[in-house]
Coordinates of C-alpha atoms in Angstrom, one line a residue:
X1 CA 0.0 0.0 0.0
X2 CA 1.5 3.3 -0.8
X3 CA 3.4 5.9 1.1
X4 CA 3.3 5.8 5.0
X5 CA 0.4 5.4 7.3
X6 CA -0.6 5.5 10.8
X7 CA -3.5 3.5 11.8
X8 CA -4.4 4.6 15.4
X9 CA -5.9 2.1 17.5
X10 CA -9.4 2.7 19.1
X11 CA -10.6 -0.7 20.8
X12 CA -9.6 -4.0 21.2
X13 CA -6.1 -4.3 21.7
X14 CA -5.5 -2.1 25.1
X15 CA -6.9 -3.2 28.3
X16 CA -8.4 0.7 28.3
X17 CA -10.4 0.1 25.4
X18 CA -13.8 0.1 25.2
X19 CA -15.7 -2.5 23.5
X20 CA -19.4 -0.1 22.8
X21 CA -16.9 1.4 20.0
X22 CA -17.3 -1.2 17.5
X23 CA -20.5 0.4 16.4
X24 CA -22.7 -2.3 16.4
X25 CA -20.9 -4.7 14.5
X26 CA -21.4 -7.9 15.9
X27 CA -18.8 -10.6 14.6
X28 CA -15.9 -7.9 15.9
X29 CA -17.9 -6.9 19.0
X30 CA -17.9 -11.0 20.0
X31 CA -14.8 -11.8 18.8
X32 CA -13.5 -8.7 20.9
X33 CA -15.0 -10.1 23.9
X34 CA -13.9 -13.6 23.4
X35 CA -11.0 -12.4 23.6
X36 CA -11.6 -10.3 27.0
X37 CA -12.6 -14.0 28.2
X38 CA -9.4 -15.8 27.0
X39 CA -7.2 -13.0 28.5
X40 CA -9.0 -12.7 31.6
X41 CA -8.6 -16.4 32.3
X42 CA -4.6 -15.5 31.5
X43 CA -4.0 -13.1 34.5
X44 CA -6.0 -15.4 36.4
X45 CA -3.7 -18.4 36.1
X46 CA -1.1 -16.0 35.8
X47 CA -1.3 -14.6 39.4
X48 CA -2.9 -18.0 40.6
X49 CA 0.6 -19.3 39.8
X50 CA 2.5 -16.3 41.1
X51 CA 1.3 -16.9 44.5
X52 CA 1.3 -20.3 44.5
X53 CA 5.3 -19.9 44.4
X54 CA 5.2 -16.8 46.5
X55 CA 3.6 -19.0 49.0
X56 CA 6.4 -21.8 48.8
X57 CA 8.7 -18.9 49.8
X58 CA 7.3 -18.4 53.2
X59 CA 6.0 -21.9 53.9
X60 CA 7.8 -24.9 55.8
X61 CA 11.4 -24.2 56.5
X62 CA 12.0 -21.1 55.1
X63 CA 9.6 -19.5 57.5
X64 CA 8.8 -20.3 61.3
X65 CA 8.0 -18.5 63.9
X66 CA 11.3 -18.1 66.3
X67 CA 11.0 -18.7 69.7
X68 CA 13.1 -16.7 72.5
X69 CA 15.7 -19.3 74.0
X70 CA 15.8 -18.9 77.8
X71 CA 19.3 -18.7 78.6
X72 CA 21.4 -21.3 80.5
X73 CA 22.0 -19.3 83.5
X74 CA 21.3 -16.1 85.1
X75 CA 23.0 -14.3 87.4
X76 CA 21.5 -13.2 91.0
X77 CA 22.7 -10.3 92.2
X78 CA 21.3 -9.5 95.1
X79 CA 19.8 -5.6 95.6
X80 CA 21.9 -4.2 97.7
X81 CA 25.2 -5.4 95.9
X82 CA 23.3 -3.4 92.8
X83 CA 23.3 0.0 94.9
X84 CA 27.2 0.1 94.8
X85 CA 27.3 -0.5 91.1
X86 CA 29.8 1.8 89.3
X87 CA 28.7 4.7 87.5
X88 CA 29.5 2.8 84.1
X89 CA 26.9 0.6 85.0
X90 CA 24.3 2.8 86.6
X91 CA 24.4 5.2 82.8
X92 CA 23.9 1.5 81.3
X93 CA 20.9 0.9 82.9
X94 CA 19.5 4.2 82.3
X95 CA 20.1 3.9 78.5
X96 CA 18.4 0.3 78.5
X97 CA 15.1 2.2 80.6
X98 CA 15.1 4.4 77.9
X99 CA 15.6 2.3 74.9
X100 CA 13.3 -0.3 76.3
X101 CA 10.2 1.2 74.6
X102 CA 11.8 1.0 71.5
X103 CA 13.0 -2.2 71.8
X104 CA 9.7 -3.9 72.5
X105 CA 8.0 -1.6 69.7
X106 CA 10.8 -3.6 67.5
X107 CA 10.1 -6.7 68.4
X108 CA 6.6 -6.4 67.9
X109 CA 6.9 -5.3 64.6
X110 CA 8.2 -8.8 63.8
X111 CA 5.8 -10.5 65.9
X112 CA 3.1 -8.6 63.7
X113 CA 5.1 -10.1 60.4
X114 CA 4.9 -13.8 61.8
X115 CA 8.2 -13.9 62.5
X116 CA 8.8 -14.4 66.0
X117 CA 6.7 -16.4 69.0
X118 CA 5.1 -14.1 70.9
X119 CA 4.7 -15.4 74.4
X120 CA 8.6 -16.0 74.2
X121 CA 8.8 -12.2 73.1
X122 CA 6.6 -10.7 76.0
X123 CA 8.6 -13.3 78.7
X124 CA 11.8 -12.0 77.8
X125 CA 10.9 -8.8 77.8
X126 CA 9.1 -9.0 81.0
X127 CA 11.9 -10.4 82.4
X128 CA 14.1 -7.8 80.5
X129 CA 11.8 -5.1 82.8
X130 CA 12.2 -6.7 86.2
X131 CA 15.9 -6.9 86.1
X132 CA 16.1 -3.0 85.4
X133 CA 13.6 -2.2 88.2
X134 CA 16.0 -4.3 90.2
X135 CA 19.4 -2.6 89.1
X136 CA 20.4 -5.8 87.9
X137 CA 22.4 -5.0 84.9
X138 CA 23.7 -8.2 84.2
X139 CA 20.2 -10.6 83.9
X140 CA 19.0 -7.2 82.1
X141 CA 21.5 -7.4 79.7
X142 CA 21.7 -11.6 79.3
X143 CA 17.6 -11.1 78.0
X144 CA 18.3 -8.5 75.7
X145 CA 21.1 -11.0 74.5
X146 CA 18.6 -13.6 74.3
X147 CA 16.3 -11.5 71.9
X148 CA 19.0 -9.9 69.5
X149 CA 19.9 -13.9 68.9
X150 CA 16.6 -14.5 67.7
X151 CA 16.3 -11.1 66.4
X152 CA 19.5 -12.5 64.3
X153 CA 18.0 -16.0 63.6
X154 CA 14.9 -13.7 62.1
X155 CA 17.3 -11.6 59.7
X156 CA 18.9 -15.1 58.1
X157 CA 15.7 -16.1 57.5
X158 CA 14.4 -13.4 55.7
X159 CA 17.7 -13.1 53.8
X160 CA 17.3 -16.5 52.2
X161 CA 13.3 -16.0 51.8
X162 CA 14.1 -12.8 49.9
X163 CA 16.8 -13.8 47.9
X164 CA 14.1 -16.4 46.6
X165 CA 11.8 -14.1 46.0
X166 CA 13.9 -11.4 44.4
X167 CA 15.1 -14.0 42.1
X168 CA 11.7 -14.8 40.9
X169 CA 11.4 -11.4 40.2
X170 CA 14.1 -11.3 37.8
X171 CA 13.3 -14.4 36.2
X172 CA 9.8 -12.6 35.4
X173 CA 11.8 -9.7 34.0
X174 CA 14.4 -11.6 32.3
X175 CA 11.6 -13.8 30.5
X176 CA 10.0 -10.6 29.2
X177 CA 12.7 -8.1 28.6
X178 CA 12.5 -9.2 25.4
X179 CA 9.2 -8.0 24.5
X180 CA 9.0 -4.5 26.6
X181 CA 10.4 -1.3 25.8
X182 CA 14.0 -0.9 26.7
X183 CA 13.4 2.5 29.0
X184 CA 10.3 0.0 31.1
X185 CA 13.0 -3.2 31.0
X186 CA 15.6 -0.4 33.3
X187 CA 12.8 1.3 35.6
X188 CA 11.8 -2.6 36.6
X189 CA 15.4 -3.2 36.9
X190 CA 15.9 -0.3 39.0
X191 CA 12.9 -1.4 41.2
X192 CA 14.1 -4.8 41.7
X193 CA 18.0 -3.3 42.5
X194 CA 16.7 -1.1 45.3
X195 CA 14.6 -3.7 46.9
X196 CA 17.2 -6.3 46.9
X197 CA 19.8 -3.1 49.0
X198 CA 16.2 -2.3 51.4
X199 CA 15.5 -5.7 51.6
X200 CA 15.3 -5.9 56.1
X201 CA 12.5 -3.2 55.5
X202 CA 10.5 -4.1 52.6
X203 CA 7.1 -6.0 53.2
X204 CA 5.2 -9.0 51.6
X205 CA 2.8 -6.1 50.3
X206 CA 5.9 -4.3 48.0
X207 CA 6.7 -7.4 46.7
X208 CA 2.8 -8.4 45.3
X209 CA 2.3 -4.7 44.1
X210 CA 6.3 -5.5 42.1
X211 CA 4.6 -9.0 40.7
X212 CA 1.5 -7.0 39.7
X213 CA 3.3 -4.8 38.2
X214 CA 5.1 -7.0 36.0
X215 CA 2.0 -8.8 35.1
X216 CA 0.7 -5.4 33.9
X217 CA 3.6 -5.6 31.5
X218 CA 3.2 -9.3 30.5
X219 CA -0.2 -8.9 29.5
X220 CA -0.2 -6.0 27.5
X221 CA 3.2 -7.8 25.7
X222 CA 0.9 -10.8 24.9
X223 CA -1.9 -8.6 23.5
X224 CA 0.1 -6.9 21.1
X225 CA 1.7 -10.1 19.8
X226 CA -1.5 -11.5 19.6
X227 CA -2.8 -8.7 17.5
X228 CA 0.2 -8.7 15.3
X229 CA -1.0 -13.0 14.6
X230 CA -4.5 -11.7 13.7
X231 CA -3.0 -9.0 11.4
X232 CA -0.6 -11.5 10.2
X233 CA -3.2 -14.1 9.4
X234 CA -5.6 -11.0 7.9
X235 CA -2.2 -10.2 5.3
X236 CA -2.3 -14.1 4.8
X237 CA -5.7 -14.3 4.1
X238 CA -5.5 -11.7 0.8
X239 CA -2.8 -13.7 -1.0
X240 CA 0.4 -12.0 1.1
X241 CA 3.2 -13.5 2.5
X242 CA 3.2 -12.0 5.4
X243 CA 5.1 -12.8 9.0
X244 CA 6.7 -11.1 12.3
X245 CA 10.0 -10.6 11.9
X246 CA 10.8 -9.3 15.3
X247 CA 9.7 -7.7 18.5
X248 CA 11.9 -4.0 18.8
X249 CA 11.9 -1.8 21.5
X250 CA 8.3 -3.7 22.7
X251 CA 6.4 -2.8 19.5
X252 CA 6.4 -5.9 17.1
X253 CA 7.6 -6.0 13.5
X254 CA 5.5 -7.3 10.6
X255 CA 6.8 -8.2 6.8
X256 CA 4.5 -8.4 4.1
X257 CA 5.7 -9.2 0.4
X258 CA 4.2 -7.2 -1.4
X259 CA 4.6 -5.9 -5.6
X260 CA 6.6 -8.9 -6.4
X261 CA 8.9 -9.3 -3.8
X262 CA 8.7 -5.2 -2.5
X263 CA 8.5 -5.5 0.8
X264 CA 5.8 -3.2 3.8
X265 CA 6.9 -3.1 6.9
X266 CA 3.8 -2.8 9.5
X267 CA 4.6 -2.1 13.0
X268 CA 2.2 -2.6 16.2
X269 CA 3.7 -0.4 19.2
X270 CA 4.0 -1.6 22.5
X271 CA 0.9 0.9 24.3
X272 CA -1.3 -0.9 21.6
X273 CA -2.7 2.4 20.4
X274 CA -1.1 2.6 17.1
X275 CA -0.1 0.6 14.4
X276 CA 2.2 2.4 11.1
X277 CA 2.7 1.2 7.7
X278 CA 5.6 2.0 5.8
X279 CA 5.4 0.6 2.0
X280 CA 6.5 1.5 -1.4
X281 CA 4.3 4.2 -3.5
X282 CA 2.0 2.1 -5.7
X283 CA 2.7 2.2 -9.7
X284 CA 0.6 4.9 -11.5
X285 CA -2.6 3.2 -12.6
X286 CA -1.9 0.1 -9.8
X287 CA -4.8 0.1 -7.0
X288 CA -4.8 -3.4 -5.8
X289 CA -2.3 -2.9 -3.1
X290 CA -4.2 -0.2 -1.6
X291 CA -7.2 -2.2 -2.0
X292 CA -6.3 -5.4 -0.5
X293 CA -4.7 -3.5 2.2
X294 CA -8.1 -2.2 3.1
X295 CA -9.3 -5.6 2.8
X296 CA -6.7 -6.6 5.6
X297 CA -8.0 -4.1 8.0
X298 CA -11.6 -5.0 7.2
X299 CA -10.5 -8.8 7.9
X300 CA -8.3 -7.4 10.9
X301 CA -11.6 -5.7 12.5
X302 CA -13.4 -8.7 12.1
X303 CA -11.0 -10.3 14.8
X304 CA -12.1 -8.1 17.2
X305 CA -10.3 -4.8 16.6
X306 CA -11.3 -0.6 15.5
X307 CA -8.9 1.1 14.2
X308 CA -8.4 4.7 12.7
X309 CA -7.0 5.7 9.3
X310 CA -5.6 8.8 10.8
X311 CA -2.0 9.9 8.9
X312 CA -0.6 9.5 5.4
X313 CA 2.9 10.4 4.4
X314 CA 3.3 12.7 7.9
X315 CA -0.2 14.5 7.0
X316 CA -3.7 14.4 8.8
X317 CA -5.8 12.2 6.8
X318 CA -9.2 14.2 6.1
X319 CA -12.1 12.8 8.8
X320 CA -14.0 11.7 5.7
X321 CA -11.4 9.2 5.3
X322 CA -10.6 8.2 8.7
X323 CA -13.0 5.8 10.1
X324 CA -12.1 2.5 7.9
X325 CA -15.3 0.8 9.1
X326 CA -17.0 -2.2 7.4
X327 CA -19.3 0.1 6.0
X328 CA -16.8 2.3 3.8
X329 CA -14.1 -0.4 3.7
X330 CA -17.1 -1.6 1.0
X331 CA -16.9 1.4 -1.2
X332 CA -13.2 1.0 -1.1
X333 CA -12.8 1.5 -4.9
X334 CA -14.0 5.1 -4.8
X335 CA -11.6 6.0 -2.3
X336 CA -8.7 5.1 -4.5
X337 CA -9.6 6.3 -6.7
X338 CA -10.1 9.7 -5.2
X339 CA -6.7 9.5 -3.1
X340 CA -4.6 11.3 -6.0
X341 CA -7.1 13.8 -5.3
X342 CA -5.6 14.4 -1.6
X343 CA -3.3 18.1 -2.4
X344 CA 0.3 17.3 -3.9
X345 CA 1.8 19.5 -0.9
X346 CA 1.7 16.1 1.4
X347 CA 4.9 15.1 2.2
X348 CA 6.5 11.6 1.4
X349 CA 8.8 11.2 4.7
X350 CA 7.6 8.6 7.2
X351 CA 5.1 9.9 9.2
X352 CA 4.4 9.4 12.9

C-alpha cells in the first residue's frame, strides 16, 4: 500500500479500550469479547501461579516462627550489691530504661510479620523489665542477649526468603525483557536493584504490588503479539506472505511481500494504540495494493479490533477518510480512486 500510514488504534487491543466502539458490528464486537474472556482467564492463572510460588517462599522451613531461647543461666545479684554499682553501669541501665520502649515496639513489629513467637517475646521482655527495676544490669543485659539472637535468627531467615523471591522477580523480568520497551526493562530493573539493597525493611505487600506490576507488563506484551498473529493471518488471508519478523523496542515488526517481492513493513507499538505502515508508492494506474490492504483491515476488525485511518505520508488524513469501518471499507474503490485527489503538498517522509 503506498506511502506511509498510521492506523491509530481505538478498541480492542489495550486493556483501556472500550468495546461499545465497534459500532454495532457484531462478529468484531464477539470476537473482541472472546477475547476479553481468553485474557482474563490468563491473569487469572497467571497470578494464581505467582502466589502459588510466592507462598512456597514463606511456607515450611523457610519460615517459622522463632521462639526466644531462655538462657542457660542467670545471674543473681542480690539488691543491695546493685546500689554500689559503678557509675558505668548505673548510665547503662539508664540507657536500657530508655531504649526499652523502642526495643519492645521492634520486636513487635516482627511479631506482627509472623516472624517471631510471641509469648517467648513478652517473657523476655518482662523479664528484661524486672531486672532493670532491680538494678540488675547483668540478667537485664543476658535477656536483651537472648532477643537480638533470635532477632538475628529472624534476619537469616528473611535473607534466604528474599533472595528467593527477588530471584523470581528477575526471572519474570528476564523472561520478558525481550518484549517490553528498553526505557520500562531499566525502571523494573531499577525497582528490583533497590529492593534487593532495602530488603530488612520491605514488606510481603511491595513485593505483590512489584509482581502485579510485572504482570501489567506481561499482558499487555501478549496482546500486542496477539494482534500482530491476527493481522498476520488477515495479510495471509489476501494472497500475502506475510510474517513477524521481530519484536523492537516492545512494539512488534510485521513483513508483508508485497509488488513482487517489494516488501511493507507494519509495526504494532508496544501501548497498543497505534499501528504504522511504511510501504513503497503504488505504480501509476496500480490500485490493488491499496485495495487489498483495506481488505486486511476489514479482515483485521473482524477479529475483534477498530482502528483509525488517521496519517498519510506525515499529513492528517481528512475525517472523511478516517473511520475505515466495514461500511466504507465496502466502497473502497471510490476512495482510491479519489486519493490522488488528496493536495500534492503532502509530504513523502515517514510519518508518525
Amino acid at each position: 500500500m503506498s506511502g506511509q500510514k498510521t492506523f491509530s488504534v481505538t478498541a480492542g487491543i489495550s486493556t483501556t479500550s472500550q468495546p461499545s466502539l465497534f459500532d454495532g458490528v457484531a462478529s468484531a464486537l464477539q470476537a473482541y469479547q472472546e477475547r476479553q474472556r481468553q485474557e482474563r482467564e490468563a491473569a487469572i492463572k497467571r497470578e494464581q501461579d505467582i502466589q502459588q510460588k510466592i507462598a512456597q517462599f514463606r511456607s515450611g522451613a523457610t519460615r517459622k516462627k522463632i521462639v526466644i531461647q531462655e538462657p542457660e543461666q542467670v545471674n543473681l545479684i542480690n539488691a543491695e550489691v546493685n546500689q554500689a554499682l559503678s557509675q558505668d553501669a548505673q548510665r547503662q541501665m539508664q540507657n536500657l530504661k530508655m531504649q526499652l520502649p523502642k526495643i519492645k515496639s521492634e520486636y513487635q513489629i516482627l511479631i506482627d510479620r509472623q516472624l517471631l513467637d510471641s509469648a517467648s517475646v513478652q517473657q523476655a521482655i518482662q523479664k528484661t523489665e524486672r531486672a532493670l527495676q532491680n538494678n540488675n544490669l547483668t540478667d537485664a543485659q543476658t535477656y536483651l542477649q537472648t532477643l537480638d539472637d533470635a532477632r538475628i535468627q529472624v534476619i537469616q531467615q528473611l535473607k534466604v526468603e528474599w533472595t528467593e523471591q527477588f530471584e523470581f522477580l528477575q526471572s519474570r523480568l528476564n523472561n520478558l525483557q525481550s518484549s517490553l520497551p528498553n526505557h520500562i526493562t531499566q525502571q523494573l530493573q531499577i525497582k528490583i536493584n533497590d529492593l534487593c539493597n532495602s530488603w530488612q525493611s520491605i514488606s510481603d505487600e511491595e513485593i505483590e504490588i512489584f509482581h502485579q506490576e510485572i504482570s501489567r507488563y506481561e499482558s499487555q506484551a501478549e496482546q500486542v503479539y496477539t494482534a500482530a498473529k491476527n493481522l498476520v493471518a488477515s495479510w495471509q488471508q489476501v494472497g500475502y506472505v506475510a510474517k513477524i519478523t521481530e519484536i523492537n523496542d516492545g512494539d512488534v515488526v510485521i513483513n508483508i511481500e508485497t509488488h513482487e517481492g517489494v516488501n511493507t513493513q507494519m509495526r504494532i507499538q508496544f501501548d497498543g494504540q497505534q499501528i504504522d505502515l511504511a510501504g513503497p508508492h503504488d505504480e501509476e494506474g496500480d490500485s490493488s495494493c491499496s485495495s487489498r490492504t483495506f481488505d486486511v483491515i476489514e479482515l483485521f476488525q473482524q477479529q475483534g479490533y477498530q482502528v483509525e485511518w488517521t496519517v498519510w505520508n506525515g499529513e492528517p488524513v481528512d475525517k472523511e477518510w478516517r473511520n475505515v469501518d466495514m461500511g466504507i471499507i465496502s466502497v473502497k474503490t471510490t476512495m482510491e480512486s479519489d486519493f490522488n485527489k488528496i493536495p500534492e503538498r503532502r509530504s513523502e517522509s515517514i510519518g508518525d
